[in-house]
Tab-separated table of C-alpha atoms in Angstrom:
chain	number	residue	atom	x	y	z
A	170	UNK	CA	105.738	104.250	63.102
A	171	UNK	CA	103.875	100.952	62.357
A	172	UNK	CA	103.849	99.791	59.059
A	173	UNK	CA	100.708	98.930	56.359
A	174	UNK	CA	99.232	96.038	58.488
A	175	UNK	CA	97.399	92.941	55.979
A	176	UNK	CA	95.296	90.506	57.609
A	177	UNK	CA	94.945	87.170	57.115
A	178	UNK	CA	98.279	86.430	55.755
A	179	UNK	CA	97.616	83.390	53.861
A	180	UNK	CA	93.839	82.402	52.862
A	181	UNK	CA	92.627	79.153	51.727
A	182	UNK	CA	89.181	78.728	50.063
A	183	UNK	CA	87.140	76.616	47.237
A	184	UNK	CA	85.076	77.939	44.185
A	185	UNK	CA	82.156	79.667	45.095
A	186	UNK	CA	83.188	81.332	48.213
A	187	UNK	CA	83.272	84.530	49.344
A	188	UNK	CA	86.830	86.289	50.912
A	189	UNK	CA	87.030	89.496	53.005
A	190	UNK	CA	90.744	90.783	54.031
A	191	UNK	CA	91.614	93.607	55.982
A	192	UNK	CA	93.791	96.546	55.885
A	193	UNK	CA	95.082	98.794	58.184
A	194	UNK	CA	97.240	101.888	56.599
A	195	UNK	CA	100.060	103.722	58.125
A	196	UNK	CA	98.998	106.028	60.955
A	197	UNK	CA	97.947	109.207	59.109
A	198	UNK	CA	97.285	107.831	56.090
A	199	UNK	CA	93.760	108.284	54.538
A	200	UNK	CA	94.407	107.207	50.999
A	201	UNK	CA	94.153	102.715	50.772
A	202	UNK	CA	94.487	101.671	47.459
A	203	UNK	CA	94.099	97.644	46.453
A	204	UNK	CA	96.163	95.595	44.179
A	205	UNK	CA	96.272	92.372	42.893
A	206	UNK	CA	99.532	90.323	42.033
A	207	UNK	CA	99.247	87.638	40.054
A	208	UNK	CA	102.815	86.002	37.855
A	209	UNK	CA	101.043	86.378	34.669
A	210	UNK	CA	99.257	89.744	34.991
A	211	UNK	CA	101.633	91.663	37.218
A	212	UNK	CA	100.302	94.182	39.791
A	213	UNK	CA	96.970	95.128	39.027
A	214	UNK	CA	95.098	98.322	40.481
A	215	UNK	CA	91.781	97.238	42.269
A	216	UNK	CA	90.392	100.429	43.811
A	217	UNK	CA	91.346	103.018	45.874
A	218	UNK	CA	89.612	104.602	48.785
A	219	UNK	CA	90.036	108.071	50.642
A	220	UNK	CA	87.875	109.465	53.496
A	221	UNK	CA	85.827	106.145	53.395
A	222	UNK	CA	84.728	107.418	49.644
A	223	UNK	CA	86.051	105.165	46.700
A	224	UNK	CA	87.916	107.601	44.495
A	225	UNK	CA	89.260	105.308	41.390
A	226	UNK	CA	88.405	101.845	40.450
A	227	UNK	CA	90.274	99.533	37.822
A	228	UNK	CA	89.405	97.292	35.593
A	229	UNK	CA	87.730	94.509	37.828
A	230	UNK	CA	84.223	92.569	38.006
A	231	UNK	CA	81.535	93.475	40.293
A	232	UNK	CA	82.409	90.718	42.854
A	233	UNK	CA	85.355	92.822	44.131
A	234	UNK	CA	83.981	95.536	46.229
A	235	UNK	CA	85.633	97.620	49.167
A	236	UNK	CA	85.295	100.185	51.510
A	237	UNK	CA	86.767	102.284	54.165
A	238	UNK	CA	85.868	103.066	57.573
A	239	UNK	CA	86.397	106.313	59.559
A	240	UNK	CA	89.647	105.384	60.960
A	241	UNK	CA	90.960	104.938	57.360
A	242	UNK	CA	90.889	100.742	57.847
A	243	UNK	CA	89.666	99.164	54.404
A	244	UNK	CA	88.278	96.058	54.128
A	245	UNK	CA	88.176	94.181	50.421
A	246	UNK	CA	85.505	91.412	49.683
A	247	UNK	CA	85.163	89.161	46.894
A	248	UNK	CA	82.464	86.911	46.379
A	249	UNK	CA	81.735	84.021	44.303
A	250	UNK	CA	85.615	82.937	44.692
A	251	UNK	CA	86.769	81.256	41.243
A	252	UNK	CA	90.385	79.669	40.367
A	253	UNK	CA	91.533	82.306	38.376
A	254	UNK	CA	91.137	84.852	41.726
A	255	UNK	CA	94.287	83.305	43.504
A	256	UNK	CA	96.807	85.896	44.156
A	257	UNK	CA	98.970	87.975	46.384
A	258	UNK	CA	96.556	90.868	47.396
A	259	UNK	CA	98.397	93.933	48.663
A	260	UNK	CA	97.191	96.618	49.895
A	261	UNK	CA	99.081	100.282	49.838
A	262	UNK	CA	98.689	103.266	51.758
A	263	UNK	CA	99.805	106.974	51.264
A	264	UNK	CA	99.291	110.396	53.024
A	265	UNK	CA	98.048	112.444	49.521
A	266	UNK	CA	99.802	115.140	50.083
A	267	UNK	CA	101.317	116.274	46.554
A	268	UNK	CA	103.207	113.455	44.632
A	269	UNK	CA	102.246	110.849	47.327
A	270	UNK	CA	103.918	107.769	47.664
A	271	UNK	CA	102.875	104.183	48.544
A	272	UNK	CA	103.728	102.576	51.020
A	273	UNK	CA	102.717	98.412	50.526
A	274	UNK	CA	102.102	95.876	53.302
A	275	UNK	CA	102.851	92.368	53.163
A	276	UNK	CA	99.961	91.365	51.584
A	277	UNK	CA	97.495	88.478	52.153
A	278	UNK	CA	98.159	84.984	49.450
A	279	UNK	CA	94.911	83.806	48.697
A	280	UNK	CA	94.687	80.410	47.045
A	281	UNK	CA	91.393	79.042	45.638
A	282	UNK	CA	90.372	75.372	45.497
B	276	UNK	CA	99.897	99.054	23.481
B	277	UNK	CA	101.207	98.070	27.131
B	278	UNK	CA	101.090	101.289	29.198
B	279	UNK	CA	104.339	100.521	31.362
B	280	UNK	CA	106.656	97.965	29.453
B	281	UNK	CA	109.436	96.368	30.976
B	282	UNK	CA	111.891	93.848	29.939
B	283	UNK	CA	110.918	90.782	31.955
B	284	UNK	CA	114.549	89.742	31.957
B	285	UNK	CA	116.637	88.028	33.831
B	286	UNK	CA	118.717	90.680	33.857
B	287	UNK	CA	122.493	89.341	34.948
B	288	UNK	CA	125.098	91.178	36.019
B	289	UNK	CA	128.487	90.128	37.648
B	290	UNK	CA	128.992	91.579	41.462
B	291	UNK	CA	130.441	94.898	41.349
B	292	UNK	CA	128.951	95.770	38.063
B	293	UNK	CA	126.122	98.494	36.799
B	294	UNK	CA	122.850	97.035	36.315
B	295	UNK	CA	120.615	99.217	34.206
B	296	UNK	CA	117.106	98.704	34.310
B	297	UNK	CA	114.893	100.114	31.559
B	298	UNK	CA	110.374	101.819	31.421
B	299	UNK	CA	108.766	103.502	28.726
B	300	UNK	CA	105.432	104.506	29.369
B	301	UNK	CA	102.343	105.197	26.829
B	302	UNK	CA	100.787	108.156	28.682
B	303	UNK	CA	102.209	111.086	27.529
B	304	UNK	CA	100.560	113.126	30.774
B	305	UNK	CA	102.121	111.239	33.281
B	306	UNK	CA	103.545	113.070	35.684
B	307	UNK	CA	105.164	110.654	38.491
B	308	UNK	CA	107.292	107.530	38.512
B	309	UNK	CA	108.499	105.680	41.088
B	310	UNK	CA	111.252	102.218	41.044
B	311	UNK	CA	109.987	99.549	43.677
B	312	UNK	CA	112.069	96.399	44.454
B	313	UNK	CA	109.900	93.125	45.295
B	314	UNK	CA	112.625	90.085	46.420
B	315	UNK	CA	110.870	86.876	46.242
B	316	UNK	CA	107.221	86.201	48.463
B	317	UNK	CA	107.453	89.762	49.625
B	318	UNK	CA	105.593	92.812	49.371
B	319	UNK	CA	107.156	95.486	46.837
B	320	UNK	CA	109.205	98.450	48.530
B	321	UNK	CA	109.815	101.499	47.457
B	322	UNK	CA	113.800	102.530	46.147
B	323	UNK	CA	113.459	105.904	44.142
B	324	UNK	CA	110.885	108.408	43.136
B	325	UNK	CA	110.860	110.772	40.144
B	326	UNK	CA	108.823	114.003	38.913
B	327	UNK	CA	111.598	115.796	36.440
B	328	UNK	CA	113.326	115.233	33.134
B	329	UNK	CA	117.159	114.725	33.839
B	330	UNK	CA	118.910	112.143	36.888
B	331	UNK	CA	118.247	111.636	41.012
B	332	UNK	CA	120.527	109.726	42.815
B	333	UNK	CA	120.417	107.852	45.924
B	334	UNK	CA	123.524	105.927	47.480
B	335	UNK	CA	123.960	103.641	44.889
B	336	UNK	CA	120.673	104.171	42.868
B	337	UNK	CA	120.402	106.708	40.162
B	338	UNK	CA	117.086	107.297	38.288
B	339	UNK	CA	116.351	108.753	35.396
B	340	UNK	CA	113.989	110.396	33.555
B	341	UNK	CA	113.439	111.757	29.788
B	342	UNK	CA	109.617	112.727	29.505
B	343	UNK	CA	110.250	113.661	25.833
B	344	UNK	CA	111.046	109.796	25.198
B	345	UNK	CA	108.444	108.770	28.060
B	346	UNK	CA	111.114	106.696	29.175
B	347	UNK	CA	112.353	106.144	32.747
B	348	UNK	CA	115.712	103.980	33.775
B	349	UNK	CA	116.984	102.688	36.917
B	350	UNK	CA	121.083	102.316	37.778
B	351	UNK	CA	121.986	100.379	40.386
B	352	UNK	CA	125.811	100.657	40.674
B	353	UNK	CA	128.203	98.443	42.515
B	354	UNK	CA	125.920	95.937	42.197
B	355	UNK	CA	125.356	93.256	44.994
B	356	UNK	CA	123.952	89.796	45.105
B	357	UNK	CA	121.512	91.219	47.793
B	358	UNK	CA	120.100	93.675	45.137
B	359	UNK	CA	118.818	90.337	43.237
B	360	UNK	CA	115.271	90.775	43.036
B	361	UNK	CA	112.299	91.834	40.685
B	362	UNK	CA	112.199	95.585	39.991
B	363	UNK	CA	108.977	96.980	39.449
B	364	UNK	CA	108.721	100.388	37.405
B	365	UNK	CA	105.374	102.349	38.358
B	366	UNK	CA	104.011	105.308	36.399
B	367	UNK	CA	100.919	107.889	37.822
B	368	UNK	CA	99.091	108.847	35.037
B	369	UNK	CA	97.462	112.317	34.703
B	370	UNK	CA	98.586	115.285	36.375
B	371	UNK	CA	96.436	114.706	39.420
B	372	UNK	CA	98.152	113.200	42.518
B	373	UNK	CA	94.781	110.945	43.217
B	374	UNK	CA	94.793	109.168	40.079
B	375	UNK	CA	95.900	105.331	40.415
B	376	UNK	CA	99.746	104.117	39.683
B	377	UNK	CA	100.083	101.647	36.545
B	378	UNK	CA	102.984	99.438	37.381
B	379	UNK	CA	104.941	96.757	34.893
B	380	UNK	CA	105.331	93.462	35.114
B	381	UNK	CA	109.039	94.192	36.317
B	382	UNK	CA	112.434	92.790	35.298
B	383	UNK	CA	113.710	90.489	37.429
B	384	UNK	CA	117.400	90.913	38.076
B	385	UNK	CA	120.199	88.311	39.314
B	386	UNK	CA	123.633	89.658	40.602
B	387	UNK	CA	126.361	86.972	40.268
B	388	UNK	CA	128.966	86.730	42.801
């Protein structure tokens, strides 16, 4: 069984830019949730998205958005790119069925200019 | 308050020792906590879920659990300089399986040959 699937690996992009990456969870899987990894801050829950709906949402500005399409694929955008948004964005997948466990992919490395 | 603490270490052990790894949690509900291991540029990966009060094991990894202290521990015996690497401790709040995971900023342990 393929693994959670991140694309692009590694991003490059200046100030004021907007970012999409991609997701693609284990087969199965309808629940994506979104992280961000940064040294100081540690893993930090974006949002999380089931059946296309988003079901939780952390603590993050409005230029973080997300969704999910009917073949459980989610897709995270941020816009108006500033320093401070470089990170290691992983994304996480899980089958919610009773305790459910995630399951991370490799992540994409974004690096603002 | 943090709502997972960890100690950010480094922990270091000698080859062939126990390395204990040490949680405590705010969230008194919390119902689910899970041990991932992230080695250096990768993605984090899952070692050992737990749900009860009291000890799991798993090959060389035991976990444990004590609700009533909202503390969580992680034993990695016989240790190996292959199990160097940050170890991330991850609580799900609530009693709902849907609500997000809370991770710490992990301890990052080094296993001297």
């Amino acid at each position: 069984k393929a693994g959670v699937t991140q694309t692009p690996r590694y991003l490059i992009k200046t100030r004021g830019q907007q970012v999409t990456l991609s997701c693609s969870p284990i087969s199965g899987h309808r629940s994506v949730s979104w992280y961000q990894q940064t040294p100081g801050q540690g893993l930090q829950f974006l949002f999380e998205y089931f059946s296309e709906t988003q079901r939780n949402k952390g603590n993050f500005p409005g230029r973080f958005s997300g969704r999910q399409f009917s073949n459980s694929r989610s897709e995270m955008n941020v816009s108006t790119l500033e320093l401070g948004d470089s990170a290691l964005y992983l994304c996480a997948s899980s089958s919610d069925g009773g305790p459910d466990i995630q399951y991370f992919g490799a992540g994409t490395r974004l690096s603002v200019l | 308050q943090k709502e997972v603490e960890q100690n950010s270490g480094p922990l270091s052990v000698p080859e062939g020792a126990i390395a204990s790894l040490n949680c405590t949690y705010s969230d008194r509900g919390s119902q689910s906590f899970f041990w991932y291991r992230q080695y250096s540029g990768k993605s984090p990966e899952l070692i050992m879920s737990i749900y009860s009060n009291g000890d799991k094991e798993d090959g060389r990894f035991t976990a444990q659990l004590n609700k009533a202290s909202q503390y969580v521990s992680l034993l990695i015996r016989d240790s190996q300089p292959s199990d160097s690497a940050t170890y991330l401790c991850a609580v799900r709040r609530g009693n709902s399986g849907n609500t997000p995971l809370v991770f710490g900023k992990g301890t990052r342990l080094s296993v001297i040959a």
